[in-house]
Every structure is written in C-alpha cells, then in structure tokens.
Coordinates of C-alpha atoms in Angstrom, one line a residue:
M1 CA 86.2 96.8 84.3
S2 CA 83.0 96.5 86.5
L3 CA 83.8 96.6 90.2
H4 CA 81.3 96.5 93.0
L5 CA 82.6 96.6 96.6
I6 CA 80.2 95.4 99.2
I7 CA 81.2 96.6 102.7
G8 CA 80.0 96.9 106.2
D9 CA 79.5 100.5 108.4
K10 CA 82.4 102.5 107.8
L11 CA 82.5 103.7 111.3
L12 CA 83.2 100.1 112.5
S13 CA 84.3 97.7 109.7
S14 CA 88.1 97.7 109.6
W15 CA 88.2 95.2 107.0
S16 CA 86.0 97.0 104.7
L17 CA 88.2 100.0 105.1
R18 CA 91.2 98.0 103.9
A19 CA 89.4 96.8 100.7
A20 CA 88.4 100.4 100.0
L21 CA 91.6 102.0 100.4
A22 CA 93.0 99.2 98.0
L23 CA 90.4 100.1 95.4
E24 CA 91.3 103.8 95.7
L25 CA 94.9 103.0 94.9
T26 CA 93.9 101.6 91.5
G27 CA 92.2 105.0 90.5
A28 CA 89.6 102.7 88.9
P29 CA 85.7 103.5 89.0
Y30 CA 83.6 101.4 91.3
T31 CA 80.4 101.1 93.0
E32 CA 79.7 100.6 96.6
E33 CA 77.0 98.8 98.6
L34 CA 76.9 99.2 102.3
V35 CA 75.3 96.4 104.5
K36 CA 74.7 97.4 108.2
L37 CA 76.4 95.0 110.4
G38 CA 74.8 93.5 113.7
K39 CA 71.2 93.6 112.1
P40 CA 68.8 90.7 112.1
D41 CA 69.0 90.6 108.2
T42 CA 72.8 91.3 108.0
R43 CA 73.9 87.7 107.3
E44 CA 71.0 86.9 105.1
R45 CA 71.8 90.0 102.9
L46 CA 75.5 89.2 102.7
L47 CA 74.6 85.5 101.7
K48 CA 73.1 86.8 98.6
H49 CA 76.5 87.8 97.5
S50 CA 78.9 85.3 98.9
P51 CA 78.9 82.1 100.9
T52 CA 81.5 83.6 103.6
G53 CA 78.5 86.0 104.8
K54 CA 81.3 88.6 105.6
V55 CA 82.5 91.9 104.3
P56 CA 84.3 93.0 102.2
L57 CA 83.3 91.4 99.1
L58 CA 84.3 92.5 95.6
K59 CA 82.2 91.8 92.8
T60 CA 83.8 91.6 89.4
A61 CA 82.7 90.7 85.8
R62 CA 84.2 87.4 86.3
G63 CA 82.9 86.5 89.9
T64 CA 83.2 87.6 93.5
V65 CA 86.2 88.0 95.5
A66 CA 85.8 87.6 99.2
D67 CA 88.4 88.5 102.1
S68 CA 90.5 92.0 101.9
L69 CA 93.8 90.0 101.3
A70 CA 92.6 88.3 98.3
I71 CA 91.0 91.4 97.0
A72 CA 94.3 93.5 97.4
E73 CA 96.2 90.6 95.4
Y74 CA 93.5 90.7 92.6
L75 CA 93.6 94.4 92.2
A76 CA 97.5 94.1 92.1
E77 CA 97.1 91.7 89.3
Q78 CA 94.5 93.5 87.5
F79 CA 96.2 96.8 87.7
P80 CA 99.9 96.3 87.3
S81 CA 100.7 99.7 86.0
E82 CA 99.4 101.3 89.3
Q83 CA 102.4 99.3 91.3
L84 CA 100.1 98.6 94.2
W85 CA 102.9 96.7 96.1
P86 CA 106.4 98.2 96.3
T87 CA 108.5 97.9 93.2
D88 CA 111.7 96.7 95.0
I89 CA 111.6 92.8 95.3
A90 CA 112.7 92.8 99.0
A91 CA 110.4 95.6 99.9
R92 CA 107.6 93.8 98.0
A93 CA 108.3 90.7 99.9
Q94 CA 108.4 92.4 103.2
A95 CA 105.1 94.3 102.5
R96 CA 103.4 91.0 101.6
S97 CA 104.8 89.4 104.6
A98 CA 103.5 92.3 107.1
C99 CA 100.1 92.2 105.4
A100 CA 99.9 88.5 106.0
Q101 CA 101.1 88.9 109.5
M102 CA 98.3 91.5 110.3
H103 CA 95.7 89.5 108.5
S104 CA 96.3 86.6 110.8
G105 CA 97.4 87.7 114.0
F106 CA 97.4 90.9 116.6
F107 CA 94.2 89.3 118.2
A108 CA 94.6 91.0 121.5
M109 CA 94.6 94.4 120.1
R110 CA 91.7 93.7 118.0
N111 CA 89.7 92.3 121.0
H112 CA 90.6 95.0 123.4
M113 CA 90.8 97.9 121.0
P114 CA 87.9 97.4 118.6
F115 CA 87.9 99.6 115.5
N116 CA 85.6 102.6 115.8
L117 CA 86.4 105.9 114.1
S118 CA 84.5 107.9 116.8
H119 CA 86.4 106.3 119.8
D120 CA 88.5 108.9 121.8
A121 CA 89.8 107.4 125.1
P122 CA 92.6 105.5 126.4
L123 CA 92.5 101.7 127.2
N124 CA 92.9 101.7 131.0
P125 CA 94.4 99.3 132.1
V126 CA 96.3 98.0 129.0
P127 CA 96.3 94.2 129.1
P128 CA 99.8 92.7 129.0
E129 CA 99.0 90.9 125.7
V130 CA 97.8 94.3 124.2
K131 CA 101.3 95.8 125.1
V132 CA 102.9 92.8 123.3
D133 CA 100.9 93.3 120.3
I134 CA 101.5 97.3 120.1
E135 CA 105.3 96.4 120.5
R136 CA 105.4 93.9 117.9
M137 CA 103.4 96.1 115.5
L138 CA 105.8 99.1 116.0
A139 CA 108.6 96.7 115.2
L140 CA 106.8 95.4 112.1
W141 CA 106.5 99.1 110.9
A142 CA 110.2 99.5 111.5
E143 CA 110.9 96.5 109.5
C144 CA 108.9 98.1 106.6
R145 CA 110.7 101.3 106.7
A146 CA 114.1 99.6 106.9
V147 CA 113.8 98.0 103.5
A148 CA 112.0 100.9 101.7
T149 CA 113.7 102.1 98.6
E150 CA 111.2 105.0 97.5
P151 CA 110.9 108.5 99.1
G152 CA 107.7 109.3 100.8
P153 CA 106.1 109.2 104.3
Y154 CA 104.4 105.9 104.1
L155 CA 105.6 102.5 105.2
F156 CA 107.6 102.0 102.1
G157 CA 107.9 105.6 101.0
R158 CA 105.2 105.6 98.4
V159 CA 101.9 104.7 99.3
S160 CA 101.0 101.0 98.7
L161 CA 98.7 98.2 99.9
A162 CA 100.6 98.0 103.0
D163 CA 99.1 101.3 104.1
A164 CA 95.6 100.1 103.2
F165 CA 96.2 97.2 105.6
F166 CA 97.7 99.1 108.3
A167 CA 95.3 102.2 108.2
P168 CA 93.0 100.5 110.7
I169 CA 95.8 99.9 113.1
A170 CA 96.9 103.7 112.9
V171 CA 93.2 104.3 113.8
R172 CA 93.1 102.1 116.8
L173 CA 96.5 103.6 118.0
R174 CA 95.1 107.2 117.6
T175 CA 91.6 106.6 119.1
Y176 CA 93.0 104.7 122.0
Q177 CA 95.5 107.4 122.7
V178 CA 98.4 105.1 122.6
K179 CA 101.8 107.2 123.1
L180 CA 104.0 106.3 120.2
P181 CA 107.6 107.0 119.2
A182 CA 108.1 110.0 116.7
D183 CA 108.4 108.0 113.7
D184 CA 105.2 106.0 114.2
E185 CA 103.3 109.0 115.3
A186 CA 104.3 110.7 112.0
Y187 CA 103.1 107.4 109.9
V188 CA 99.7 107.6 111.9
E189 CA 99.5 111.3 111.0
T190 CA 100.3 110.3 107.5
V191 CA 97.4 107.9 107.3
Y192 CA 95.1 110.5 108.8
Q193 CA 96.2 113.0 106.0
W194 CA 95.6 110.4 103.2
P195 CA 92.9 111.8 101.2
A196 CA 91.1 108.4 100.6
F197 CA 91.3 107.6 104.3
K198 CA 89.9 111.1 105.1
A199 CA 87.0 110.7 102.8
W200 CA 86.4 107.2 104.5
Q201 CA 86.6 109.0 107.8
K202 CA 84.3 111.6 107.1
A203 CA 81.6 109.2 106.0
G204 CA 82.0 107.0 109.0
L205 CA 81.6 109.8 111.3
E206 CA 78.4 110.7 109.4
E207 CA 76.9 107.5 110.1
L208 CA 76.4 108.4 113.5
Q209 CA 74.0 111.1 112.5
S210 CA 71.9 108.7 110.5

C-alpha cells in the first residue's frame, strides 16, 4: 500500500502529529512531505494536494484523505489486524467519543496554550475558560481509564489511536507546566516515552536549528 503523509512543521503542528502517530501504529511504511506553515506559498502548496488547504493529508493509491480523524478511521479500516482502536466494544466507543470531543472542542486551551514543542513556561494568569478545559480534559482521561480492559500505561492500557489524538494535549500540559494529579502526570510521561513521539519531538526541536 502506497501511503504519503503531508504535514506541517513538526515543532508546531499538533494535527500533523496526530496523523503521524496514527500511521506509526500501523507499522506500515510511508513517505512524508513537510510543508512549512505560515509562509507566503503555504496555501498554494497545500492546494496542490487537497482543496482543504490544510494539514495533515494522507495520499493513498485510492485518493487523498484529509483531516486527522478521517485519517485515523481510514487506517483503522485498512489495518484491522493492528487493532488501532481498543478491542472491547465499550472501550472502543469511549475512545472514539473522546477523540471526537478532542477534535471538536477545547478551544480555550488551544487558543491560550498553542502547541509548541520548545515552549517551557507556565501560562500566567490562567484564564478561567482554560481551567475549565483542563479540568474537563483530565475528567475525560479518567473516563477512558475507567473502561480500559487491557493492561498498560496508555489511556486504554495498550497504545491506541486515542493516544495519538491526546499526545498534543500531553505536550501542552507539560510545556505550560500545568500541575497534574499523579495518574495524569504518569500518562503525560508515558506519551513522552513513546518511541514514535520521541522521534517526532527530536525532529521538531531540530527544526529550530534549520
């Protein structure tokens, strides 16, 4: 299967990170093309691949898949043996629900805590709406852990697409130095020790030197 992922800057593009981690979960080979964001020709370059003009984009032998959630579902269908979603039906439903909630919400956190792998300072002061988002996020993680049926340190025990979606949140919580309960701090550390994430982080920080 021919898979070609088009992404934005690894340092800054949280949605690209989600798609890349999802692809890594499949174990399938793929090629990657980085389009620098915020440049005069960024939109023109992206429109050559998709009418959305956004990243990430997954080009396949059967066409282009736009949007990280659609990419995740496409990969889950194409690689069923890899069990990208939790195997238990209730856990799988919760994982899909959590990813959809992430996909369509948490705007205060996104706006006030922009994704940047090199950031290292607390948000001060923390707006009330950001506090609400953080509290809801931690509650959502607890809801995921509560229905997990497989052993392991990830949200549903075994690593899954849910972790690909929440990895950028783990980055925000750490880089903005948010104080977390022990369970949540342990999960953030799990994400940071995930080999696929560590490789992305290394590449993203190297962009500072280029």
